[in-house]
């Protein structure tokens, strides 16, 4: 439902949230606490009434772990990649994986990519 009605600002907010989530995830486990999630919504001016937040949290924290997987949150908003994008990502990865080991060291990425 949300995906169909996303405006340009909406897309910027969602992608910005993803970046923000990665920054506040200090231990790099892919999860956010309730306080971190609430803080992120406030930073992006997505404040919602406390009762609505509690309902949202219950949906997002389906495992009742008091944490939200922010990867699953963004996939829920954007959906899975279509086949064209998946094929493009696979093709790029195959170029980066010089030794066909299944992992790409940062040294190999630096050989192929310039952020300038």
Coordinates of N, CA and C in Angstrom, one line a residue:
X1 N 0.8 -1.2 0.0 CA 0.0 0.0 0.0 C 0.9 1.2 0.0
X2 N 1.9 1.3 0.9 CA 2.7 2.5 1.0 C 3.5 2.6 -0.3
X3 N 4.0 1.5 -0.9 CA 4.9 1.6 -2.0 C 4.3 2.3 -3.2
X4 N 3.0 2.1 -3.4 CA 2.3 2.7 -4.6 C 2.2 4.2 -4.5
X5 N 2.1 4.7 -3.3 CA 1.9 6.1 -3.1 C 3.1 6.9 -2.7
X6 N 4.3 6.4 -2.8 CA 5.4 7.1 -2.4 C 5.8 8.2 -3.3
X7 N 5.9 9.4 -2.8 CA 6.3 10.6 -3.6 C 7.8 10.6 -3.6
X8 N 8.4 11.6 -4.3 CA 9.8 11.8 -4.3 C 10.3 12.1 -2.9
X9 N 9.6 12.9 -2.1 CA 10.0 13.2 -0.7 C 9.9 11.9 0.1
X10 N 8.9 11.1 -0.1 CA 8.7 9.9 0.6 C 9.9 8.9 0.4
X11 N 10.3 8.8 -0.9 CA 11.4 8.0 -1.2 C 12.7 8.5 -0.5
X12 N 12.9 9.8 -0.5 CA 14.1 10.4 0.2 C 14.0 10.1 1.7
X13 N 12.8 10.2 2.3 CA 12.7 9.9 3.7 C 13.0 8.5 4.0
X14 N 12.5 7.6 3.2 CA 12.7 6.1 3.4 C 14.2 5.8 3.3
X15 N 14.8 6.3 2.2 CA 16.2 6.0 2.0 C 17.1 6.7 3.1
X16 N 16.7 7.9 3.5 CA 17.4 8.5 4.6 C 17.2 7.8 5.9
X17 N 16.0 7.2 6.1 CA 15.8 6.4 7.3 C 16.8 5.2 7.3
X18 N 16.9 4.6 6.2 CA 17.8 3.4 6.1 C 19.3 3.8 6.5
X19 N 19.7 4.9 5.9 CA 21.1 5.4 6.3 C 21.2 5.7 7.8
X20 N 20.2 6.4 8.3 CA 20.1 6.7 9.7 C 20.1 5.5 10.6
X21 N 19.3 4.5 10.2 CA 19.3 3.3 10.9 C 20.7 2.6 11.0
X22 N 21.4 2.6 9.9 CA 22.7 2.0 9.9 C 23.7 2.8 10.8
X23 N 23.5 4.1 10.9 CA 24.4 4.9 11.8 C 24.1 4.7 13.2
X24 N 22.9 4.5 13.6 CA 22.6 4.3 15.0 C 22.7 2.9 15.5
X25 N 22.9 2.0 14.6 CA 23.1 0.6 14.9 C 24.6 0.4 15.3
X26 N 24.9 0.8 16.5 CA 26.3 0.8 17.0 C 26.9 -0.6 16.9
X27 N 26.2 -1.6 17.3 CA 26.9 -3.0 17.3 C 26.7 -3.7 16.0
X28 N 26.2 -3.0 15.0 CA 26.1 -3.6 13.6 C 25.4 -4.9 13.5
X29 N 24.3 -5.1 14.3 CA 23.6 -6.4 14.2 C 22.3 -6.3 13.3
X30 N 22.0 -5.1 12.8 CA 20.8 -5.0 11.9 C 19.5 -4.7 12.7
X31 N 19.6 -4.5 14.0 CA 18.4 -4.3 14.8 C 18.4 -3.0 15.5
X32 N 17.3 -2.4 15.7 CA 17.1 -1.1 16.4 C 16.2 -1.3 17.6
X33 N 16.6 -0.7 18.7 CA 15.7 -0.7 19.9 C 14.5 0.2 19.6
X34 N 13.5 0.1 20.5 CA 12.4 0.9 20.4 C 12.7 2.4 20.5
X35 N 13.6 2.8 21.4 CA 14.1 4.2 21.6 C 14.8 4.7 20.3
X36 N 15.6 3.9 19.7 CA 16.3 4.3 18.5 C 15.3 4.5 17.3
X37 N 14.3 3.6 17.2 CA 13.4 3.7 16.2 C 12.5 4.9 16.4
X38 N 12.1 5.2 17.6 CA 11.3 6.3 17.9 C 12.1 7.6 17.6
X39 N 13.4 7.6 18.0 CA 14.2 8.8 17.7 C 14.4 9.0 16.2
X40 N 14.5 7.9 15.4 CA 14.6 8.1 14.0 C 13.4 8.7 13.4
X41 N 12.2 8.3 13.8 CA 11.0 8.9 13.3 C 10.9 10.4 13.6
X42 N 11.4 10.7 14.8 CA 11.4 12.1 15.2 C 12.3 13.0 14.3
X43 N 13.5 12.4 14.1 CA 14.5 13.1 13.3 C 14.0 13.4 11.9
X44 N 13.2 12.5 11.3 CA 12.6 12.7 10.0 C 11.2 13.3 10.0
X45 N 10.8 13.9 11.1 CA 9.6 14.5 11.3 C 8.4 13.6 10.9
X46 N 8.5 12.4 11.4 CA 7.4 11.4 11.2 C 6.8 11.0 12.6
X47 N 6.6 12.1 13.4 CA 6.1 11.8 14.7 C 4.6 11.4 14.7
X48 N 4.3 10.4 15.4 CA 3.0 9.8 15.5 C 2.6 9.7 16.9
X49 N 1.2 9.8 17.2 CA 0.8 9.7 18.5 C 1.3 8.4 19.2
X50 N 1.5 8.5 20.5 CA 2.0 7.3 21.3 C 1.2 6.0 21.1
X51 N -0.1 6.1 21.1 CA -0.9 4.9 20.9 C -0.7 4.3 19.5
X52 N -0.6 5.1 18.5 CA -0.3 4.6 17.2 C 1.1 4.0 17.1
X53 N 2.1 4.7 17.8 CA 3.4 4.1 17.8 C 3.4 2.7 18.4
X54 N 2.7 2.6 19.5 CA 2.7 1.3 20.2 C 2.1 0.2 19.2
X55 N 1.1 0.6 18.5 CA 0.5 -0.4 17.5 C 1.5 -0.7 16.4
X56 N 2.2 0.3 15.9 CA 3.2 0.1 14.9 C 4.3 -0.8 15.4
X57 N 4.7 -0.5 16.6 CA 5.8 -1.3 17.2 C 5.4 -2.8 17.4
X58 N 4.2 -3.0 17.8 CA 3.8 -4.4 17.9 C 3.8 -5.2 16.6
X59 N 3.5 -4.5 15.5 CA 3.6 -5.1 14.2 C 5.0 -5.3 13.8
X60 N 5.9 -4.3 14.0 CA 7.3 -4.4 13.5 C 8.0 -5.4 14.4
X61 N 7.8 -5.5 15.7 CA 8.5 -6.4 16.6 C 7.7 -7.7 16.7
X62 N 7.6 -8.4 15.6 CA 6.7 -9.6 15.6 C 7.3 -10.7 16.4
X63 N 8.6 -10.7 16.6 CA 9.3 -11.7 17.4 C 9.3 -11.4 18.9
X64 N 8.7 -10.2 19.3 CA 8.7 -9.7 20.7 C 10.1 -9.7 21.3
X65 N 11.1 -9.2 20.5 CA 12.5 -9.2 21.0 C 12.8 -7.8 21.5
X66 N 11.9 -6.8 21.4 CA 12.2 -5.4 21.8 C 13.2 -4.8 20.8
X67 N 13.3 -5.4 19.6 CA 14.1 -4.8 18.6 C 13.4 -5.0 17.2
X68 N 13.8 -4.1 16.3 CA 13.2 -4.2 15.0 C 14.3 -4.4 14.0
X69 N 14.2 -5.3 13.1 CA 15.1 -5.6 12.0 C 14.9 -4.5 10.9
X70 N 15.8 -3.6 10.8 CA 15.6 -2.5 9.9 C 15.7 -2.9 8.4
X71 N 16.3 -4.0 8.1 CA 16.3 -4.5 6.8 C 14.9 -5.0 6.4
X72 N 14.2 -5.7 7.3 CA 12.9 -6.1 7.1 C 11.9 -4.9 7.0
X73 N 12.2 -3.9 7.8 CA 11.3 -2.7 7.7 C 11.4 -2.0 6.3
X74 N 12.6 -1.9 5.8 CA 12.7 -1.2 4.5 C 12.2 -2.1 3.4
X75 N 12.4 -3.5 3.5 CA 11.8 -4.4 2.5 C 10.3 -4.3 2.5
X76 N 9.7 -4.1 3.7 CA 8.3 -4.0 3.8 C 7.8 -2.8 3.1
X77 N 8.5 -1.7 3.1 CA 8.1 -0.5 2.5 C 8.4 -0.6 1.0
X78 N 9.6 -1.0 0.6 CA 10.0 -1.0 -0.8 C 9.6 -2.3 -1.5
X79 N 9.5 -3.4 -0.8 CA 9.2 -4.7 -1.4 C 10.5 -5.3 -1.9
X80 N 10.4 -6.5 -2.4 CA 11.6 -7.2 -2.9 C 12.0 -6.6 -4.2
X81 N 13.3 -6.8 -4.6 CA 13.8 -6.4 -5.9 C 13.1 -7.1 -7.0
X82 N 12.8 -6.5 -8.1 CA 12.3 -7.2 -9.3 C 13.4 -7.9 -9.9
X83 N 13.1 -8.8 -10.9 CA 14.1 -9.7 -11.5 C 15.1 -8.9 -12.3
X84 N 14.7 -7.8 -12.9 CA 15.7 -7.0 -13.6 C 16.8 -6.4 -12.7
X85 N 16.4 -5.9 -11.5 CA 17.3 -5.4 -10.6 C 18.2 -6.5 -10.0
X86 N 17.6 -7.6 -9.7 CA 18.4 -8.8 -9.2 C 19.4 -9.2 -10.1
X87 N 19.1 -9.3 -11.4 CA 20.0 -9.7 -12.5 C 21.2 -8.7 -12.6
X88 N 20.8 -7.4 -12.5 CA 21.8 -6.3 -12.5 C 22.8 -6.4 -11.3
X89 N 22.3 -6.7 -10.2 CA 23.1 -6.8 -9.0 C 24.0 -8.0 -9.1
X90 N 23.5 -9.2 -9.6 CA 24.3 -10.4 -9.7 C 25.4 -10.1 -10.7
X91 N 25.1 -9.4 -11.8 CA 26.1 -9.2 -12.8 C 27.2 -8.3 -12.2
X92 N 26.9 -7.3 -11.5 CA 27.9 -6.4 -10.8 C 28.7 -7.2 -9.8
X93 N 28.0 -8.0 -9.1 CA 28.8 -8.8 -8.1 C 29.8 -9.8 -8.7
X94 N 29.3 -10.4 -9.8 CA 30.2 -11.3 -10.5 C 31.5 -10.6 -11.0
X95 N 31.4 -9.3 -11.4 CA 32.5 -8.6 -11.8 C 33.4 -8.3 -10.7
X96 N 32.9 -8.0 -9.5 CA 33.6 -7.7 -8.3 C 34.3 -8.9 -7.7
X97 N 33.7 -10.1 -7.8 CA 34.2 -11.3 -7.2 C 35.3 -11.9 -8.2
X98 N 36.4 -11.3 -8.3 CA 37.5 -11.7 -9.2 C 37.8 -13.2 -9.1
X99 N 38.0 -13.6 -7.8 CA 38.5 -15.0 -7.6 C 37.3 -16.0 -7.4
X100 N 36.1 -15.6 -7.6 CA 34.9 -16.5 -7.5 C 34.9 -17.2 -6.2
X101 N 35.2 -16.4 -5.1 CA 35.2 -17.0 -3.8 C 33.8 -16.9 -3.1
X102 N 33.0 -16.1 -3.6 CA 31.7 -15.8 -2.9 C 31.7 -14.7 -1.9
X103 N 32.9 -14.0 -1.8 CA 33.0 -12.8 -1.0 C 33.9 -11.9 -1.7
X104 N 33.7 -10.6 -1.4 CA 34.5 -9.5 -2.1 C 35.2 -8.7 -1.1
X105 N 36.5 -8.8 -1.0 CA 37.3 -7.9 -0.1 C 37.2 -6.5 -0.6
X106 N 37.4 -5.6 0.4 CA 37.3 -4.2 0.1 C 38.4 -3.8 -0.9
X107 N 39.5 -4.4 -0.9 CA 40.6 -4.1 -1.8 C 40.1 -4.3 -3.3
X108 N 39.3 -5.4 -3.5 CA 38.8 -5.6 -4.9 C 37.8 -4.6 -5.3
X109 N 37.0 -4.2 -4.3 CA 36.0 -3.1 -4.6 C 36.7 -1.8 -5.0
X110 N 37.7 -1.5 -4.3 CA 38.5 -0.2 -4.6 C 39.0 -0.2 -6.0
X111 N 39.4 -1.4 -6.5 CA 39.9 -1.5 -7.9 C 38.9 -1.1 -8.9
X112 N 37.6 -1.4 -8.6 CA 36.5 -1.2 -9.5 C 35.6 0.0 -9.3
X113 N 35.7 0.6 -8.2 CA 34.7 1.7 -7.8 C 35.4 2.9 -7.3
X114 N 35.0 4.0 -7.8 CA 35.5 5.3 -7.3 C 34.2 6.2 -7.0
X115 N 34.2 6.6 -5.7 CA 33.0 7.3 -5.2 C 33.0 8.8 -5.7
X116 N 34.0 9.3 -6.4 CA 34.1 10.6 -6.8 C 33.0 10.8 -7.9

